[in-house]
mmCIF file of C-alpha atoms and ligand atoms in Angstrom:
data_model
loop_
_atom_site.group_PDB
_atom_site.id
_atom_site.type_symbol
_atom_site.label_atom_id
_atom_site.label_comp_id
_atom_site.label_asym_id
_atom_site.label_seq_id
_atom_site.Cartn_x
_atom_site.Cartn_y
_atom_site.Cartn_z
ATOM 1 C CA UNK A 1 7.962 59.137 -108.341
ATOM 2 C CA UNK A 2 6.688 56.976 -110.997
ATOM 3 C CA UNK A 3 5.784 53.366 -110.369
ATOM 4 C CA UNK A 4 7.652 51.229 -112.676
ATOM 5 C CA UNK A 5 7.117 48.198 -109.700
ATOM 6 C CA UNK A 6 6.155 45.692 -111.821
ATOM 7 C CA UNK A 7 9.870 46.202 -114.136
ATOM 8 C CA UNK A 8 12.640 43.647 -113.055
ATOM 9 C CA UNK A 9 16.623 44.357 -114.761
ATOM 10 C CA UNK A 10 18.259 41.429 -114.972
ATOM 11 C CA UNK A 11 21.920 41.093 -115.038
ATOM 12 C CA UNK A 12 23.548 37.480 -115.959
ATOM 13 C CA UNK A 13 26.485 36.040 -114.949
ATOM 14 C CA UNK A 14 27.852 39.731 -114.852
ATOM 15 C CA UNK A 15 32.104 39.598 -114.031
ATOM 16 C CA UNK A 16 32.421 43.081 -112.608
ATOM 17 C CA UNK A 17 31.031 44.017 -109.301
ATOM 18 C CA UNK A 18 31.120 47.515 -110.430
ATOM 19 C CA UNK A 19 28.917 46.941 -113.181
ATOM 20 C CA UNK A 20 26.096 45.700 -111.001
ATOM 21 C CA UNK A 21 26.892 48.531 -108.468
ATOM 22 C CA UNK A 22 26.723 51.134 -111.966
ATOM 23 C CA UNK A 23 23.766 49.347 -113.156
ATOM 24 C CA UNK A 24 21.809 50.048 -109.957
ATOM 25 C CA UNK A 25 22.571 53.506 -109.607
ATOM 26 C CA UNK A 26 21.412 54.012 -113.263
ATOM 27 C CA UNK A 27 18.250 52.106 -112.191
ATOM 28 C CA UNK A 28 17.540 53.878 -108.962
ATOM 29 C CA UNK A 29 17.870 57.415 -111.129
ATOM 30 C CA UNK A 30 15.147 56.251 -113.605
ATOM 31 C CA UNK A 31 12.776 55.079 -111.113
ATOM 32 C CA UNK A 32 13.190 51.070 -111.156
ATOM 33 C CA UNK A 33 13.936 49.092 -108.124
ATOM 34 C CA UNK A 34 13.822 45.905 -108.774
ATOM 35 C CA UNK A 35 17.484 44.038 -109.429
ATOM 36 C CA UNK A 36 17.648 40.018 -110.486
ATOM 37 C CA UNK A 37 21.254 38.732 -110.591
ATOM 38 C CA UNK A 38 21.658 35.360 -112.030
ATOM 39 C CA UNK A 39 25.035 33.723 -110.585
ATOM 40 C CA UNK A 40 27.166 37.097 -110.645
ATOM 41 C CA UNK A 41 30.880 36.139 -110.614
ATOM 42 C CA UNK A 42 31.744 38.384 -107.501
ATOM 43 C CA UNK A 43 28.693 39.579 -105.264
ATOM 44 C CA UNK A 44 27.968 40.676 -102.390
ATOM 45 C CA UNK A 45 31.046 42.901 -103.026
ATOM 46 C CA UNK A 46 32.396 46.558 -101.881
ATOM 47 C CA UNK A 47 33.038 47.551 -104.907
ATOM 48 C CA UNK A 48 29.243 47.450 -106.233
ATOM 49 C CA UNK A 49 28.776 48.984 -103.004
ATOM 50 C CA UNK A 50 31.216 51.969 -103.704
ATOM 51 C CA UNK A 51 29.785 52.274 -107.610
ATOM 52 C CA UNK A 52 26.209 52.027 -106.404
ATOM 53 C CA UNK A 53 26.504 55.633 -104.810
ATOM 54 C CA UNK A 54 23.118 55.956 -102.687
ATOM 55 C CA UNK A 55 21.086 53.006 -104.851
ATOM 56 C CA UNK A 56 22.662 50.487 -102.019
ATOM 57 C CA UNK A 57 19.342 49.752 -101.140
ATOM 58 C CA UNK A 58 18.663 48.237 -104.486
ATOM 59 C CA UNK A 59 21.721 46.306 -104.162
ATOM 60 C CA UNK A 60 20.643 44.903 -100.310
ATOM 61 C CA UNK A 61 17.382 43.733 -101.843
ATOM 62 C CA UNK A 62 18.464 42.136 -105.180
ATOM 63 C CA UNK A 63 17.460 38.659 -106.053
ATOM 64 C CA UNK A 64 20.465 36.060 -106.758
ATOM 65 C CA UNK A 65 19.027 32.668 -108.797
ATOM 66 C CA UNK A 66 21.134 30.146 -110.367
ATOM 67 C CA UNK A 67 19.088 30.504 -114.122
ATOM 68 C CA UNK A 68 18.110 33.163 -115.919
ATOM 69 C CA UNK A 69 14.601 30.563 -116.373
ATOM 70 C CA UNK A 70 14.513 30.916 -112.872
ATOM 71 C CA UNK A 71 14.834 34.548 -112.913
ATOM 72 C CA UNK A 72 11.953 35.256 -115.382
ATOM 73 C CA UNK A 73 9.231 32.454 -114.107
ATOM 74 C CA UNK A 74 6.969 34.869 -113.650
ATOM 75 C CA UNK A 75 7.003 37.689 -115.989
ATOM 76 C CA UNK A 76 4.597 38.083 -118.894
ATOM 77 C CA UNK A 77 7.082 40.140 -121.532
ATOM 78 C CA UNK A 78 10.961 39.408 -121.207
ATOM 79 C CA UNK A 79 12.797 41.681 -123.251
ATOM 80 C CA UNK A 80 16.630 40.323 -123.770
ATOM 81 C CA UNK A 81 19.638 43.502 -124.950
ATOM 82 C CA UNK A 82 21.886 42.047 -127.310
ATOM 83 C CA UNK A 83 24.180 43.563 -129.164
ATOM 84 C CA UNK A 84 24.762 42.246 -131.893
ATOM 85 C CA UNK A 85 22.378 39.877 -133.814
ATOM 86 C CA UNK A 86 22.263 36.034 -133.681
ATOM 87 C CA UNK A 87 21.893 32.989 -135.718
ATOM 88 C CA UNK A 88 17.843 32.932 -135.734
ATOM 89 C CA UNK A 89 16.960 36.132 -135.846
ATOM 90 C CA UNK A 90 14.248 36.929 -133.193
ATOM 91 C CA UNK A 91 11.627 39.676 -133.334
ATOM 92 C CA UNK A 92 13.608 42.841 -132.679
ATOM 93 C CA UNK A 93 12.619 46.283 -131.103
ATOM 94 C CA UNK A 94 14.394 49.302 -130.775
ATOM 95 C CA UNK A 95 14.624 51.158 -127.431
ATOM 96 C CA UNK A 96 11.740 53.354 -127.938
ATOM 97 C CA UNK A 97 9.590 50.598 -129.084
ATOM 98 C CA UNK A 98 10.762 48.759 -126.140
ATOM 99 C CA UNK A 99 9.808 51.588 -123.951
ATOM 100 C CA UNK A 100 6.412 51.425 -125.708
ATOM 101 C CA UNK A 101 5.789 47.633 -125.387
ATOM 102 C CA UNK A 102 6.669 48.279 -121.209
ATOM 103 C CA UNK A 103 4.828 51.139 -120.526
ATOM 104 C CA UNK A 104 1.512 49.876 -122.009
ATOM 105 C CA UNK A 105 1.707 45.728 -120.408
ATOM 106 C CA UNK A 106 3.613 47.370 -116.971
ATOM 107 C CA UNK A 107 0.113 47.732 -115.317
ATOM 108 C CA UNK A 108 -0.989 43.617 -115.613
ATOM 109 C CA UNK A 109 1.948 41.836 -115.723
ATOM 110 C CA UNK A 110 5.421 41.307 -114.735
ATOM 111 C CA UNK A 111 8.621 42.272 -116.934
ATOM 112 C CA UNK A 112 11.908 41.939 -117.187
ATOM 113 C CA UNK A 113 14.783 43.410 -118.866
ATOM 114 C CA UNK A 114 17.841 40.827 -119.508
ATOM 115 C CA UNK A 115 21.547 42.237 -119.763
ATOM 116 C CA UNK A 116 24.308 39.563 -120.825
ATOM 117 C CA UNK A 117 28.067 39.092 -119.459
ATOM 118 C CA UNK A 118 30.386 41.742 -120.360
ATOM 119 C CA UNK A 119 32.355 39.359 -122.212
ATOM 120 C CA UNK A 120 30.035 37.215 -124.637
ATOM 121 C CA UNK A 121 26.501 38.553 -123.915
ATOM 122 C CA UNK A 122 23.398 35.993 -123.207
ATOM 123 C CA UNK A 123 23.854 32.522 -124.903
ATOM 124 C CA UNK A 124 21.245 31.797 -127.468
ATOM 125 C CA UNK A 125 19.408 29.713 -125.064
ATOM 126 C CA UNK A 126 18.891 32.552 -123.095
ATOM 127 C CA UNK A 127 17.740 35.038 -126.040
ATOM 128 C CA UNK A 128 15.177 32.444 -126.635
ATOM 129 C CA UNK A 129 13.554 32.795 -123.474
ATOM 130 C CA UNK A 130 12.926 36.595 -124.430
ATOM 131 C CA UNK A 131 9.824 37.786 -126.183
ATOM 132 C CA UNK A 132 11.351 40.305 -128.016
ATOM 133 C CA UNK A 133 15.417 41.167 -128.249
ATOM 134 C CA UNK A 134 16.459 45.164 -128.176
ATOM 135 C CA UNK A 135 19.528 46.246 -129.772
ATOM 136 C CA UNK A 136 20.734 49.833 -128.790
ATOM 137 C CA UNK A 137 21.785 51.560 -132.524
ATOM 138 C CA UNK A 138 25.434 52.021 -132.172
ATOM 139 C CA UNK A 139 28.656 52.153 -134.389
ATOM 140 C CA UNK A 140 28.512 49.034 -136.742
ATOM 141 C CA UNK A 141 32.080 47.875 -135.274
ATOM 142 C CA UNK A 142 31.908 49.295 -131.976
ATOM 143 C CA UNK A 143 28.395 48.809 -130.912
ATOM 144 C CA UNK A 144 28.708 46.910 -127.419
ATOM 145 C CA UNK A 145 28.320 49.213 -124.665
ATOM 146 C CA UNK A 146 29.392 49.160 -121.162
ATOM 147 C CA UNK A 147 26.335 47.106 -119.382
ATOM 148 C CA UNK A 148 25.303 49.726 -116.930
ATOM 149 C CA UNK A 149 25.356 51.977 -120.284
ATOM 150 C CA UNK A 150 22.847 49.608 -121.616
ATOM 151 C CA UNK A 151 20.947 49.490 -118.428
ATOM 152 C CA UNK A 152 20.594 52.970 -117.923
ATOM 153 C CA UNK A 153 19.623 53.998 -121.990
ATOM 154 C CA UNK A 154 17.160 51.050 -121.621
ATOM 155 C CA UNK A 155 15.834 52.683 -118.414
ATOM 156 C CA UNK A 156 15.902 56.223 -119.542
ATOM 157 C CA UNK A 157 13.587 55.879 -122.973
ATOM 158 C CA UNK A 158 11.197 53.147 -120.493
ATOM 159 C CA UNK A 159 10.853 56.780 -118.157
ATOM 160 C CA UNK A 160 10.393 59.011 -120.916
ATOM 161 C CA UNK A 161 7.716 56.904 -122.737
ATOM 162 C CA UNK A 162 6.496 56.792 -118.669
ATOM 163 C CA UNK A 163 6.009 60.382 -118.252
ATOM 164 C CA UNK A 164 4.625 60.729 -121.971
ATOM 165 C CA UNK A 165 1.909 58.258 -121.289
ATOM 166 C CA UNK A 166 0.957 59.419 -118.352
ATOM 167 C CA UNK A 167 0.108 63.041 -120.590
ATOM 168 C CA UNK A 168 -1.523 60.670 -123.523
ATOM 169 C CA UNK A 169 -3.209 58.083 -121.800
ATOM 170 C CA UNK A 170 -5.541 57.771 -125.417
ATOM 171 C CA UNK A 171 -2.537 55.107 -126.508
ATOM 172 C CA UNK A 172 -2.729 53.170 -123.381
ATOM 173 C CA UNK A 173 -5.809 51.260 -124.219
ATOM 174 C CA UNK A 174 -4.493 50.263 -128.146
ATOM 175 C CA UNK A 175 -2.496 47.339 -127.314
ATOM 176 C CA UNK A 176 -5.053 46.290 -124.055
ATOM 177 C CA UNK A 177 -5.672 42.252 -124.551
ATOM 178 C CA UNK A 178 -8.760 40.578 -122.666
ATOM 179 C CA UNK A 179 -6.492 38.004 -120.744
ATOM 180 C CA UNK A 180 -3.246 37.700 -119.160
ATOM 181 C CA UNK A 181 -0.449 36.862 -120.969
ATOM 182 C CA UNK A 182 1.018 33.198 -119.897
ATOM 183 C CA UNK A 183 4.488 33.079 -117.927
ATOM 184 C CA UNK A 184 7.615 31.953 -118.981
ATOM 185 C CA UNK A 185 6.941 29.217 -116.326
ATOM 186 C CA UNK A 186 3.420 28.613 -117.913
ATOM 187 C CA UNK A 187 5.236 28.853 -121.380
ATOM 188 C CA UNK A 188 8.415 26.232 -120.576
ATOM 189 C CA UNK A 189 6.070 23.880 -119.138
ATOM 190 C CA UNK A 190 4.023 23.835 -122.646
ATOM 191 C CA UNK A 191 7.088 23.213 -124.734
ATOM 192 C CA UNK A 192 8.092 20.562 -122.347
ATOM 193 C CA UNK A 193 4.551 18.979 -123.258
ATOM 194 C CA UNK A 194 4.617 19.379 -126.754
ATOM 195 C CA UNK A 195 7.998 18.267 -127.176
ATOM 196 C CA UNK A 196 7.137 15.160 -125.635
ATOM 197 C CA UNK A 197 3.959 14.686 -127.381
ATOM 198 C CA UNK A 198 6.190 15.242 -131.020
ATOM 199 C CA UNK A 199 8.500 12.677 -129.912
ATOM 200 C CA UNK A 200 5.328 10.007 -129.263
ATOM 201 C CA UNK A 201 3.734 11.075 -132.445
ATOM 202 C CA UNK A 202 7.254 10.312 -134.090
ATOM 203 C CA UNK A 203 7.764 14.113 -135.764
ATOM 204 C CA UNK A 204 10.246 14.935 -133.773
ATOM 205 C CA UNK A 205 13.546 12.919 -133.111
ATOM 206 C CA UNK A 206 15.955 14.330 -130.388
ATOM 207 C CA UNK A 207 19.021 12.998 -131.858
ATOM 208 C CA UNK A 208 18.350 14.822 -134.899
ATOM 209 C CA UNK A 209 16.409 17.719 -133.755
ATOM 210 C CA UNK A 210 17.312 20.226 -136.561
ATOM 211 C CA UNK A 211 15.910 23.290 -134.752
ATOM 212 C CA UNK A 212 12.979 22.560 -134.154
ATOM 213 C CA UNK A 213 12.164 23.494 -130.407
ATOM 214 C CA UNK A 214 13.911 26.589 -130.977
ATOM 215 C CA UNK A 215 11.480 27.300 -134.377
ATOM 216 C CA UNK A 216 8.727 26.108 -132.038
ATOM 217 C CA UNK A 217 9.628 28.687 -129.269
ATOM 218 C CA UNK A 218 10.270 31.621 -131.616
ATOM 219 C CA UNK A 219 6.711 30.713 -133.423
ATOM 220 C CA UNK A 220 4.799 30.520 -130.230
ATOM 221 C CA UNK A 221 7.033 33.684 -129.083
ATOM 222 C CA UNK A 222 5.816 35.694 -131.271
ATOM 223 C CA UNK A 223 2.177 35.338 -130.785
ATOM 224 C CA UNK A 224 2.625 35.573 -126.761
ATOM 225 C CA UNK A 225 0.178 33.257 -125.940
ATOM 226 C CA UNK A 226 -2.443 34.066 -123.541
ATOM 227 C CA UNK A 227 -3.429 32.170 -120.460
ATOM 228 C CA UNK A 228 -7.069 30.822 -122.080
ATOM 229 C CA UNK A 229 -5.216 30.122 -125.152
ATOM 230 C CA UNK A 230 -2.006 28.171 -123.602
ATOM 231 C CA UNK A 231 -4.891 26.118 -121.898
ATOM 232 C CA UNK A 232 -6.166 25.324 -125.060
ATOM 233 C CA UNK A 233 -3.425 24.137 -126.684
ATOM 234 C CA UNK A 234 -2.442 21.904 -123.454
ATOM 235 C CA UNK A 235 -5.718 20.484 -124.261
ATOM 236 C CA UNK A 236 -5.203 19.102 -127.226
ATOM 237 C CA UNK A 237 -1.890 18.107 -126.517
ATOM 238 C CA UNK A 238 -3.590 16.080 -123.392
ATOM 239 C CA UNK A 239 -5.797 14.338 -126.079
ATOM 240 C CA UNK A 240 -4.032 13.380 -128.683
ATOM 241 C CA UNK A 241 -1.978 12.000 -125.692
ATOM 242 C CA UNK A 242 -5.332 10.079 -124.496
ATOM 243 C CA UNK A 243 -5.895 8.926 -127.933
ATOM 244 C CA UNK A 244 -3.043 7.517 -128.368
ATOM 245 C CA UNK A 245 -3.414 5.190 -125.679
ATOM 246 C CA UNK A 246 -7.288 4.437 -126.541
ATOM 247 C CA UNK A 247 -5.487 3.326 -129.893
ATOM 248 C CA UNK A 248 -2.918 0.917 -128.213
ATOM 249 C CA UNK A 249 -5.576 -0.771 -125.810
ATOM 250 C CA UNK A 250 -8.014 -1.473 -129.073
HETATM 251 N N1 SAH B 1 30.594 41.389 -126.207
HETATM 252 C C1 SAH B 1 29.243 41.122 -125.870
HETATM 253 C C2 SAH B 1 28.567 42.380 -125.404
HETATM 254 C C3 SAH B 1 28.543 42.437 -123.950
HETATM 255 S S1 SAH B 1 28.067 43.981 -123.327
HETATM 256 C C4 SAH B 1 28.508 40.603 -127.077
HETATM 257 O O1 SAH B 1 29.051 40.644 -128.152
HETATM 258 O O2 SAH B 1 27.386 40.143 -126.947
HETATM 259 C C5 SAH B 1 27.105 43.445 -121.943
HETATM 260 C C6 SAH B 1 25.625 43.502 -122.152
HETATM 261 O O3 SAH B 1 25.207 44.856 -122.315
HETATM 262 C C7 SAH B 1 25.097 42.769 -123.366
HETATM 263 O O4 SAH B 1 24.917 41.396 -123.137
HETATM 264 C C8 SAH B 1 23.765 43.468 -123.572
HETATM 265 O O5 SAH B 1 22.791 42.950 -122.705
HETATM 266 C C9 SAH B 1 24.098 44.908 -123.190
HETATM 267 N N2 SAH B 1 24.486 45.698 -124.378
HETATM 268 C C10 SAH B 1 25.688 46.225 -124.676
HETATM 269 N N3 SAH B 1 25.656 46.890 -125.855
HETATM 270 C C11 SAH B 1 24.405 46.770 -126.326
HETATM 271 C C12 SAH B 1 23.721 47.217 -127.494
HETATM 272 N N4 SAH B 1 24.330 47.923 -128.443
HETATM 273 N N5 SAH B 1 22.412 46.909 -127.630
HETATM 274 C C13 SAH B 1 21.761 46.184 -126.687
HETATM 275 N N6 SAH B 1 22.349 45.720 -125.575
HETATM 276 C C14 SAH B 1 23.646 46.009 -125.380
#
């Protein structure tokens, strides 16, 4: 058994009971236990039961939350599957790369792997909540693939590159950072700072935002702030705040 405790799947807003019930199963095979479901259209249901085979118990103990923010407070790396690509591009792995990325951050902090509804995917608010986006290579106009598909390809390279590392442990220690990496929460409650502080400062203007928060997240996404750094940079957003008011008592 290898311990992949530390990966979350999570399925949004999926239609089909089945598809949950599939998409454990597939989980449960590859060694991954840990189900989110954010508002599913039709669960607890038989059916998921009857697809889930002997993974029930994954099923039993899933999580249900009402936002996909809710469902990834706590994880350090959020991968999002999409597939196909979206108006801001985002930085994009392929499932081997996303199987890297997991099996070398799965010891020191929590992950989670977003699926979108069967229909229209994940909304782009959604994608930006995800450090990185995977897209499965697939035929150019048929690439969408049943979700439990998805799940279980997703799941399958995340065991291989599992059971290769655990042979090569030399590449473990490559991509090994000196602090944790913030949270979502951590993260959501920065841009909610510096949003506010861009607004005082008069940079930013809500009515006319023009992108910007979503430039914002996919700049700060990229680096993956750390917790020491994120601290920093609430810092300074705490003084200039301070200063500001210093200025207005003078
Ligand atoms: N029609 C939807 C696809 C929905 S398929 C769309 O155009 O976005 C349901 C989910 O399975 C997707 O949201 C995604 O998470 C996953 N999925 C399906 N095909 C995929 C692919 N080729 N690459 C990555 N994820 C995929």
């Amino acid at each position: 058994m290898i311990a992949l405790k530390n990966i979350t799947v999570v399925l949004v807003n999926t239609a089909h009971p089945g598809n949950i019930g599939a998409s454990a199963r597939a989980m449960k095979n590859m060694g991954l236990n840990r189900l989110t479901l954010v508002q599913p259209k039709d669960f607890p249901s038989g059916v998921a039961v009857g697809r889930a085979a002997t993974a029930v118990d994954i099923l039993d103990s899933a999580i249900i939350v009402d936002s996909l923010e809710e469902a990834v407070a706590n994880c350090g790396l959020v991968i999002c599957a999409s597939a196909r690509p979206r108006k801001i591009p985002w930085p994009m792995l392929n499932p081997e790369e996303v199987a890297k990325k997991v099996t070398n951050e799965m010891d020191f902090t929590n992950i989670a792997l977003v699926f979108g509804r069967e229909d229209s995917g994940l909304s782009n608010e959604e994608l930006q909540l995800g450090h990185f986006h995977v897209q499965i290579p697939a035929e150019e106009k048929y690439s969408s693939l049943n979700l439990a598909a998805a799940v279980l390809l997703i799941c399958y390279e995340i065991r291989k590159a599992t059971s290769k590392k655990n042979t090569d442990e030399k590449e473990k220690d490559n991509e090994l950072w000196d602090q944790e990496f913030a949270t979502v929460q951590q993260v959501e409650h920065f841009y909610q700072h510096l949003e506010q502080v861009l607004i005082d400062i008069k940079f930013h203007d809500p009515e006319n935002p023009r992108q910007l928060m979503q430039r914002m997240r996919r700049l700060f996404g990229r680096i993956r702030l750390d917790v020491m750094e994120l601290n920093i940079l609430r810092g300074i957003l705490t003084n200039i705040e301070h200063s500001m008011e210093d200025k207005k008592l003078r």
